[in-house]
Structure formats: C-alpha cells, structure tokens
mmCIF file of C-alpha atoms and ligand atoms in Angstrom:
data_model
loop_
_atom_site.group_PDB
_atom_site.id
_atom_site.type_symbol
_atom_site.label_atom_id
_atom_site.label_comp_id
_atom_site.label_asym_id
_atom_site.label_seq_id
_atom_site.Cartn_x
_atom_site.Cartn_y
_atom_site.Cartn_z
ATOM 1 C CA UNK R 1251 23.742 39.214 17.405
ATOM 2 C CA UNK R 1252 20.808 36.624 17.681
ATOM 3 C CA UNK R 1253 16.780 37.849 18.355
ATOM 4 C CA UNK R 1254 15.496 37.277 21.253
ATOM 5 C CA UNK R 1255 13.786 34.447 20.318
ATOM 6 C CA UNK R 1256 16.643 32.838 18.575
ATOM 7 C CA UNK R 1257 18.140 32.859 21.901
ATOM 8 C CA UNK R 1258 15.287 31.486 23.849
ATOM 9 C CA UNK R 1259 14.653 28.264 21.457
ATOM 10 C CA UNK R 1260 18.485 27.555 22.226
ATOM 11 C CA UNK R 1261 18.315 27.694 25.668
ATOM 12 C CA UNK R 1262 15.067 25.872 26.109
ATOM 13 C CA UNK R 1263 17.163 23.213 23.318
ATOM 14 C CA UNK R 1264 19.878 23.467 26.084
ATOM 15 C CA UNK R 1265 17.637 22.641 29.105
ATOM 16 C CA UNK R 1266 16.078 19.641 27.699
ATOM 17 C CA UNK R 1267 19.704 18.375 26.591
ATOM 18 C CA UNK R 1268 21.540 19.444 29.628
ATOM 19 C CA UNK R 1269 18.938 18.796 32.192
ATOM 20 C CA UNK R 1270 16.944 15.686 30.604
ATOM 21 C CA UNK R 1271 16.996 14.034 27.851
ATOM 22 C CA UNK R 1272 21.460 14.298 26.589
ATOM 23 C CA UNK R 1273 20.279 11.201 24.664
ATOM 24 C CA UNK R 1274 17.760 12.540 22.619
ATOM 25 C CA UNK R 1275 21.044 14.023 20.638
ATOM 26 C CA UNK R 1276 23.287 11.332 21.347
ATOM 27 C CA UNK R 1277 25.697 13.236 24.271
ATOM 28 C CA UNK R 1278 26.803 12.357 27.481
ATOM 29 C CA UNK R 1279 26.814 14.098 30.881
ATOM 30 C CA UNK R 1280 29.343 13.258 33.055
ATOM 31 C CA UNK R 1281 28.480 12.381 36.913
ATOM 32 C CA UNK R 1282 28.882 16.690 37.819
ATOM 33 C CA UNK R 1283 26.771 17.331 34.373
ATOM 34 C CA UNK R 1284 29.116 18.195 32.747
ATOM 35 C CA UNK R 1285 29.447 17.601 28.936
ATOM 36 C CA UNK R 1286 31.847 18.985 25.598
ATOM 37 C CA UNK R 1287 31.099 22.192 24.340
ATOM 38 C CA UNK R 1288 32.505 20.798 20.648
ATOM 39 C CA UNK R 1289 30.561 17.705 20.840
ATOM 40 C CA UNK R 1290 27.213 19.558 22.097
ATOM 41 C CA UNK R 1291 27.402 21.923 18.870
ATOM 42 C CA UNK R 1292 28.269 19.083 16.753
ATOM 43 C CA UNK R 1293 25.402 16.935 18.005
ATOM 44 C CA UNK R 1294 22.900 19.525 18.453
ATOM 45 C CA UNK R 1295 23.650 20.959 14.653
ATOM 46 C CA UNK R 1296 23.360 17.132 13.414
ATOM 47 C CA UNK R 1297 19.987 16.748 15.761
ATOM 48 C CA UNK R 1298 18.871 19.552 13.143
ATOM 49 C CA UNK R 1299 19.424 22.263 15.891
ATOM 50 C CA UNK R 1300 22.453 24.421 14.549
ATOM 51 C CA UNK R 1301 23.791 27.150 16.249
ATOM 52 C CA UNK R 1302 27.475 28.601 16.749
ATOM 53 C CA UNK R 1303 29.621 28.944 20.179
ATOM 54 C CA UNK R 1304 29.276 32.648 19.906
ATOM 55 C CA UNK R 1305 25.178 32.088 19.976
ATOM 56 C CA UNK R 1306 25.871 29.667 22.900
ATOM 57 C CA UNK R 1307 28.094 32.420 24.842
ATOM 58 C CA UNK R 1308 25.746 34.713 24.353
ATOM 59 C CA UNK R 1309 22.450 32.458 25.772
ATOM 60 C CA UNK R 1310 24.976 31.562 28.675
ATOM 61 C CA UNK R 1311 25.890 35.403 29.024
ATOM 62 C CA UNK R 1312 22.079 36.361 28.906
ATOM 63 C CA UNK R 1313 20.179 33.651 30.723
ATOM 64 C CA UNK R 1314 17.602 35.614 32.890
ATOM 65 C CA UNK R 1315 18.543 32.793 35.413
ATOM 66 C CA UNK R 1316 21.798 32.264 34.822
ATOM 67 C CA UNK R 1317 20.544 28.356 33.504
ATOM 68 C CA UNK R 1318 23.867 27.623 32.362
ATOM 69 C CA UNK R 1319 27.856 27.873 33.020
ATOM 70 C CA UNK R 1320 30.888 26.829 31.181
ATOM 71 C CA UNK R 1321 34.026 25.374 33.018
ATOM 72 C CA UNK R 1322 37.029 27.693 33.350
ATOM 73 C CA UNK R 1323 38.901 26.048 30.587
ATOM 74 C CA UNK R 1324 35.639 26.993 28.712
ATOM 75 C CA UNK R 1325 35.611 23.679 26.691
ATOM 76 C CA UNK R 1326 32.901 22.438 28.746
ATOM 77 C CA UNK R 1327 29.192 23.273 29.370
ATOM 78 C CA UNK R 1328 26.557 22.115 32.292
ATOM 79 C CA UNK R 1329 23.002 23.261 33.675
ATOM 80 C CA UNK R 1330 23.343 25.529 36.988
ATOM 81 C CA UNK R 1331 20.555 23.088 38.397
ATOM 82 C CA UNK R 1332 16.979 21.892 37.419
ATOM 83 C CA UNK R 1333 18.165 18.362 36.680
ATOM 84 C CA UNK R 1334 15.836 15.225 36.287
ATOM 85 C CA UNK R 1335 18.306 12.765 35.249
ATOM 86 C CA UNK R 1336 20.956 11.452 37.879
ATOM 87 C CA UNK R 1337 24.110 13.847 38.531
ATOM 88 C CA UNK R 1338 25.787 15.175 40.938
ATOM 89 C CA UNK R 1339 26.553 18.893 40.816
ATOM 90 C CA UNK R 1340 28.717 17.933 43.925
ATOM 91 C CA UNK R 1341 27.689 21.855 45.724
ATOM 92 C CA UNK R 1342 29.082 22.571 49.498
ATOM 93 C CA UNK R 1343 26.364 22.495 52.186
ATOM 94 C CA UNK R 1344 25.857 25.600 53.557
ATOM 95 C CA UNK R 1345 23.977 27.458 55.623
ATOM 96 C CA UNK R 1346 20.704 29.262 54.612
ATOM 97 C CA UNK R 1347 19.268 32.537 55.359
ATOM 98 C CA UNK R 1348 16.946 32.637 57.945
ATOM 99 C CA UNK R 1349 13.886 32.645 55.593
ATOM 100 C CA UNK R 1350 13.539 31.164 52.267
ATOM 101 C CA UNK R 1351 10.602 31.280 50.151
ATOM 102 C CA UNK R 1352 8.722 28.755 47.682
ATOM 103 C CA UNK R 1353 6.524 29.887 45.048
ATOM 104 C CA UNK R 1354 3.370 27.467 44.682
ATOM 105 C CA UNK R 1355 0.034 27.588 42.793
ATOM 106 C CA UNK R 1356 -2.998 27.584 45.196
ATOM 107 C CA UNK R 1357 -3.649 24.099 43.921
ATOM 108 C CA UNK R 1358 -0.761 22.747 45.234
ATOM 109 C CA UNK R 1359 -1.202 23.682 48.810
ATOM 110 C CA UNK R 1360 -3.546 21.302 50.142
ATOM 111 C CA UNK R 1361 -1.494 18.623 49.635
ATOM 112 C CA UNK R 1362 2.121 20.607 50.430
ATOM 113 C CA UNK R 1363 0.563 21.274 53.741
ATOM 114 C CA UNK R 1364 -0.168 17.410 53.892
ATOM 115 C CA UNK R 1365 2.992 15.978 52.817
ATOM 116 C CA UNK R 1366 5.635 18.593 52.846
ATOM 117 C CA UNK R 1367 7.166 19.938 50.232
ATOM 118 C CA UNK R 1368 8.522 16.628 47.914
ATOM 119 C CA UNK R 1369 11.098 17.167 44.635
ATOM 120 C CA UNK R 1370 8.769 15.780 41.655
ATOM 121 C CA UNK R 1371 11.053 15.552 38.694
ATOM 122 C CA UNK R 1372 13.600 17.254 39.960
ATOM 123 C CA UNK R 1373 16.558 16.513 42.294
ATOM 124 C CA UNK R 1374 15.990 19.142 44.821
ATOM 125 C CA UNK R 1375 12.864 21.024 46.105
ATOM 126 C CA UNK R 1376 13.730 24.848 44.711
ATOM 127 C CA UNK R 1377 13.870 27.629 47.297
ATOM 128 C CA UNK R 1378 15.002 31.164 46.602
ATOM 129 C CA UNK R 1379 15.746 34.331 48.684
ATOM 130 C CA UNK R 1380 13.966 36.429 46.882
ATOM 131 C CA UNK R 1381 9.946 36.925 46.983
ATOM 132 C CA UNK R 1382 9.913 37.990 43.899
ATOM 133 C CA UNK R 1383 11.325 35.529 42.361
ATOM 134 C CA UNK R 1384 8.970 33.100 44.247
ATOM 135 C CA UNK R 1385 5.983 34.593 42.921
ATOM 136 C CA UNK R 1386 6.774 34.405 39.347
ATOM 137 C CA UNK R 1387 7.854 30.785 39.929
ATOM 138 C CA UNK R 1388 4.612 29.998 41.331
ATOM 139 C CA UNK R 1389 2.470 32.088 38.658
ATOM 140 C CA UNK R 1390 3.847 29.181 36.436
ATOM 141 C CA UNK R 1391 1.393 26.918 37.781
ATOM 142 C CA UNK R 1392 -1.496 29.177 38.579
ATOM 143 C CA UNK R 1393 -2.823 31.330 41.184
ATOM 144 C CA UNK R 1394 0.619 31.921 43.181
ATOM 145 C CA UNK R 1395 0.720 31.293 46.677
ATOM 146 C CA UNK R 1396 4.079 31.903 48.800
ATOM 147 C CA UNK R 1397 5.063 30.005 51.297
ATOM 148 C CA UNK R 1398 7.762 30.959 53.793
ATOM 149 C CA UNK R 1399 10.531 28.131 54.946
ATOM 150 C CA UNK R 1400 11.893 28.430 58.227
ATOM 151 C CA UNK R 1401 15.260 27.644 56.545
ATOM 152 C CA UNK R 1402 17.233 28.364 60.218
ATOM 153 C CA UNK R 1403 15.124 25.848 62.150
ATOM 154 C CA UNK R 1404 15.395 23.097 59.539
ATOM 155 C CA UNK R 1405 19.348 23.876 59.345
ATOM 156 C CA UNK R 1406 19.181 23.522 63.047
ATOM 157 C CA UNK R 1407 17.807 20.042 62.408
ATOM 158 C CA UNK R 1408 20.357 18.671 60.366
ATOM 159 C CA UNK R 1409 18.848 19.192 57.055
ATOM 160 C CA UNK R 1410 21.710 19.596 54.216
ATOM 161 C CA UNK R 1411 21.013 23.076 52.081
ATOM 162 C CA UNK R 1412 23.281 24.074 48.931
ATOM 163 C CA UNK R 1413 23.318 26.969 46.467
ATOM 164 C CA UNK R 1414 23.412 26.937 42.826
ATOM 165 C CA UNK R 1415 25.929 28.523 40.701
ATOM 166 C CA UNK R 1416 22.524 30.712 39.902
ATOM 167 C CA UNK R 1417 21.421 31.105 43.802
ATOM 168 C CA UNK R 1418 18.533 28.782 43.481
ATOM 169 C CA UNK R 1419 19.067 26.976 47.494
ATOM 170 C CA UNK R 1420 18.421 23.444 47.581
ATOM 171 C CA UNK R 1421 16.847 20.718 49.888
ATOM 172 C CA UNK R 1422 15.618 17.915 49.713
ATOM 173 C CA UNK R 1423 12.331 17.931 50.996
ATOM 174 C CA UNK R 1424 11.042 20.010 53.253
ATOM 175 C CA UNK R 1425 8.635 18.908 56.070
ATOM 176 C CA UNK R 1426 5.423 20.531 56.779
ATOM 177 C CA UNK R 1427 6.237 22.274 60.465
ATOM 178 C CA UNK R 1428 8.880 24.359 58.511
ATOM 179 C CA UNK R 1429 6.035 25.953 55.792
ATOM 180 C CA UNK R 1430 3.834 29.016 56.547
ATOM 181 C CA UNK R 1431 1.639 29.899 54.181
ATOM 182 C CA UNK R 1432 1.782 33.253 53.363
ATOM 183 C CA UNK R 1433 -1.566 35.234 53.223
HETATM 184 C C1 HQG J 829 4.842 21.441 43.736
HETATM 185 C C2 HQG J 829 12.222 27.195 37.319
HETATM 186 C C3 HQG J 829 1.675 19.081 45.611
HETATM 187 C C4 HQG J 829 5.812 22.601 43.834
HETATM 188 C C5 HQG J 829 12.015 28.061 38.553
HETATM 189 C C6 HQG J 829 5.890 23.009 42.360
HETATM 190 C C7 HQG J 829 12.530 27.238 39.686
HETATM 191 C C8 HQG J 829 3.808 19.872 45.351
HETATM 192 C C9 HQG J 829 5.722 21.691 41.636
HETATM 193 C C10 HQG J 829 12.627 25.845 39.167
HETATM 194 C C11 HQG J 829 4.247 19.143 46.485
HETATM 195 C C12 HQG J 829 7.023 21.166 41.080
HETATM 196 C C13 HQG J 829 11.819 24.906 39.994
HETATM 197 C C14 HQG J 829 3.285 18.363 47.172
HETATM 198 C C15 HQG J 829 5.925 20.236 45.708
HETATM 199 N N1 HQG J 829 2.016 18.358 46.709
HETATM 200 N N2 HQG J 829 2.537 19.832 44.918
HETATM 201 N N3 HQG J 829 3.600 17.644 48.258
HETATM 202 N N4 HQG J 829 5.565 19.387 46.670
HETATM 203 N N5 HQG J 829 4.876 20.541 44.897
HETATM 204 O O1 HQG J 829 8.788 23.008 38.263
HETATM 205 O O2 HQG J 829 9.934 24.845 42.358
HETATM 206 O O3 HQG J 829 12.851 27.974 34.425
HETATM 207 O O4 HQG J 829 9.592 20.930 39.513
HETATM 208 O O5 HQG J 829 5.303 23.649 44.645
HETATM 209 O O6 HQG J 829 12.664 29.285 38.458
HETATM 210 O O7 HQG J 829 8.089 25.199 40.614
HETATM 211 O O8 HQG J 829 13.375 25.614 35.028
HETATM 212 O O9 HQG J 829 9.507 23.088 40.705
HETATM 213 O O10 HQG J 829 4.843 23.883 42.018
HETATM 214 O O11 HQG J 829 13.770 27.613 40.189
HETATM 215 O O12 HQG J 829 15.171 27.348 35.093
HETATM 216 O O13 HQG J 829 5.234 20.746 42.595
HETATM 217 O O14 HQG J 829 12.142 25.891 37.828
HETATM 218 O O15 HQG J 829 13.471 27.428 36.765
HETATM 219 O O16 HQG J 829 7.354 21.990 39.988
HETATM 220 O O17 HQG J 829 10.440 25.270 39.947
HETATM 221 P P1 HQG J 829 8.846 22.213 39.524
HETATM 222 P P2 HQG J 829 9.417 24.648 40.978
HETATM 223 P P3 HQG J 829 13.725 27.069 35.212
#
C-alpha cells in the first residue's frame, strides 16, 4: 500500500508521459494513446521514476478522475483524455444531455464570451454534467465562474460530442450563442 502522495507524484508522472511529453522517457503512444505497460515501468524506473505494476493498478484503481485505463488484455496503458500531443482516442459521437457545464475563472470570460469557447493545449474543449465538478475545475484558475452549454441546440447543429472513458464530454469548440453565463 503506497501514501497518498506516493500515489499522486505517479499519476501526475503518468499525465505528463501519457498525455504530453512520452518522449521525455523515451516511449511511444500509439495513434489511440495507447502504450506498453512493461515498457512504461521499464522506462519510467530508468527515467529515475521507479514504481511497480501493483503501484500503477492501484493509481489507475484510485484516480479521483478516473485519468487512466488499461486495455482488457491489461498489458497496455493510456490517458482517459486531456491529451496535447496528436492521438486519436477514436470515441463514438453521441448525443449530449441537454445542458452541460464549463467551469471558467472570471478572467477568462471576457474573452470566452468574445470568441467562444477554443481548446488551448488540449484536443477538446472539456464539458462535464456535473456542476460540481465544473466549479472545482474552474477554481483551478481563479474566481470560478460557470457557464451553461446549450449542449441540445449545438447537437441540433451538427456539432460532433463524445464521452470519455471518465465522462469528461467533448467538443471541439463551442460558439458563443450556445454559453450562458451563470450568475
Ligand atoms: C479557458 C482537468 C479565454 C478555459 C479538469 C480554461 C478538466 C478560454 C482554459 C480538464 C477561452 C483552458 C480540462 C477563450 C477556453 N478565452 N479563455 N476563448 N476558451 N478558455 O486546463 O477545461 O486534472 O486546458 O475556460 O478536470 O480548465 O487534467 O481546460 O479555463 O476536465 O485530469 O482556457 O483538466 O482534468 O484550460 O480543464 P484547460 P479545463 P485533469
């Protein structure tokens, strides 16, 4: 059994290597993300970050966002989303609840409410079902503000949604007549 904070370095470890930067340890994603669960431990252990498969089931198993997922066969490992390098996590589109929510810092929403909401680093702008959820995102940034998507309408429209292995819903972008801002 690993502390807590054993658990966090690997899994912040994992989403730099399994999100960004697989060549700062010498692996390779393939196009879904995907990479070997062998090589990973071998890599990250030479990269001077060791740590067993039973600590890497268990950040996998206790992810407070469910970051991570092996394949069935269990010999591989990927990121549930949150990607800045080019992959393809080749999801389904679906369709979205009615309402989906984004969790901003006040800073932010001048120029959201000018441009729409736009992916930055990432692949996909992040949406989630859950208030909650949206206000911690946004308290990472500052002052949160929530801002309600009128997921249906933009469905409606033709715009392609998808859901994480972790729930997170996907777009990617979201125009400004879809975003209230909530007060
Ligand atoms: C903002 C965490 C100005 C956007 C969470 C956000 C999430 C704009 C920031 C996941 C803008 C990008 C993603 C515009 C967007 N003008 N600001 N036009 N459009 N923004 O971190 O959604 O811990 O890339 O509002 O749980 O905050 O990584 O996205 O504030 O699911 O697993 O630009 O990250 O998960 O920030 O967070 P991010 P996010 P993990």
């Amino acid at each position: 059994m690993n502390s807590k904070s054993q658990l966090t370095t690997v899994s912040k470890f994992l989403s730099l290597v399994l999100r960004h930067e697989p060549h700062r340890i010498g692996i390779a994603l393939d196009e879904a993300g995907w990479t070997s669960v062998d090589e990973l431990l071998r890599k990250a252990a030479a990269a001077g970050c060791p740590f067993s498969r039973a600590t890497l089931e268990e950040v996998v198993a206790n992810s407070d966002k469910q970051r991570f997922a092996f394949s069935e066969d269990g010999l591989h490992i990927r990121a549930n989303q949150g990607h800045s390098i080019e992959i393809d996590l080749d999801l389904p589109v679906l369709e979205p609840p009615d309402i989906l929510f984004h969790g901003t810092a006040s800073r932010f929403v001048e120029s959201i409410l000018s441009s729409g909401l736009e992916r930055r680093e990432r692949h996909h702008v992040h949406l989630t079902q859950h208030r909650q959820t949206a206000v911690s995102v946004g308290q990472r940034y500052g002052e949160p503000v929530i801002l309600r998507i009128d997921a249906q309408a933009m469905f409606a429209e033709g715009h392609e949604f998808r859901c994480s292995a972790n729930g997170v819903w996907l777009v990617e972008a979201v125009p400004t007549k879809f975003i209230q801002v909530e007060p």
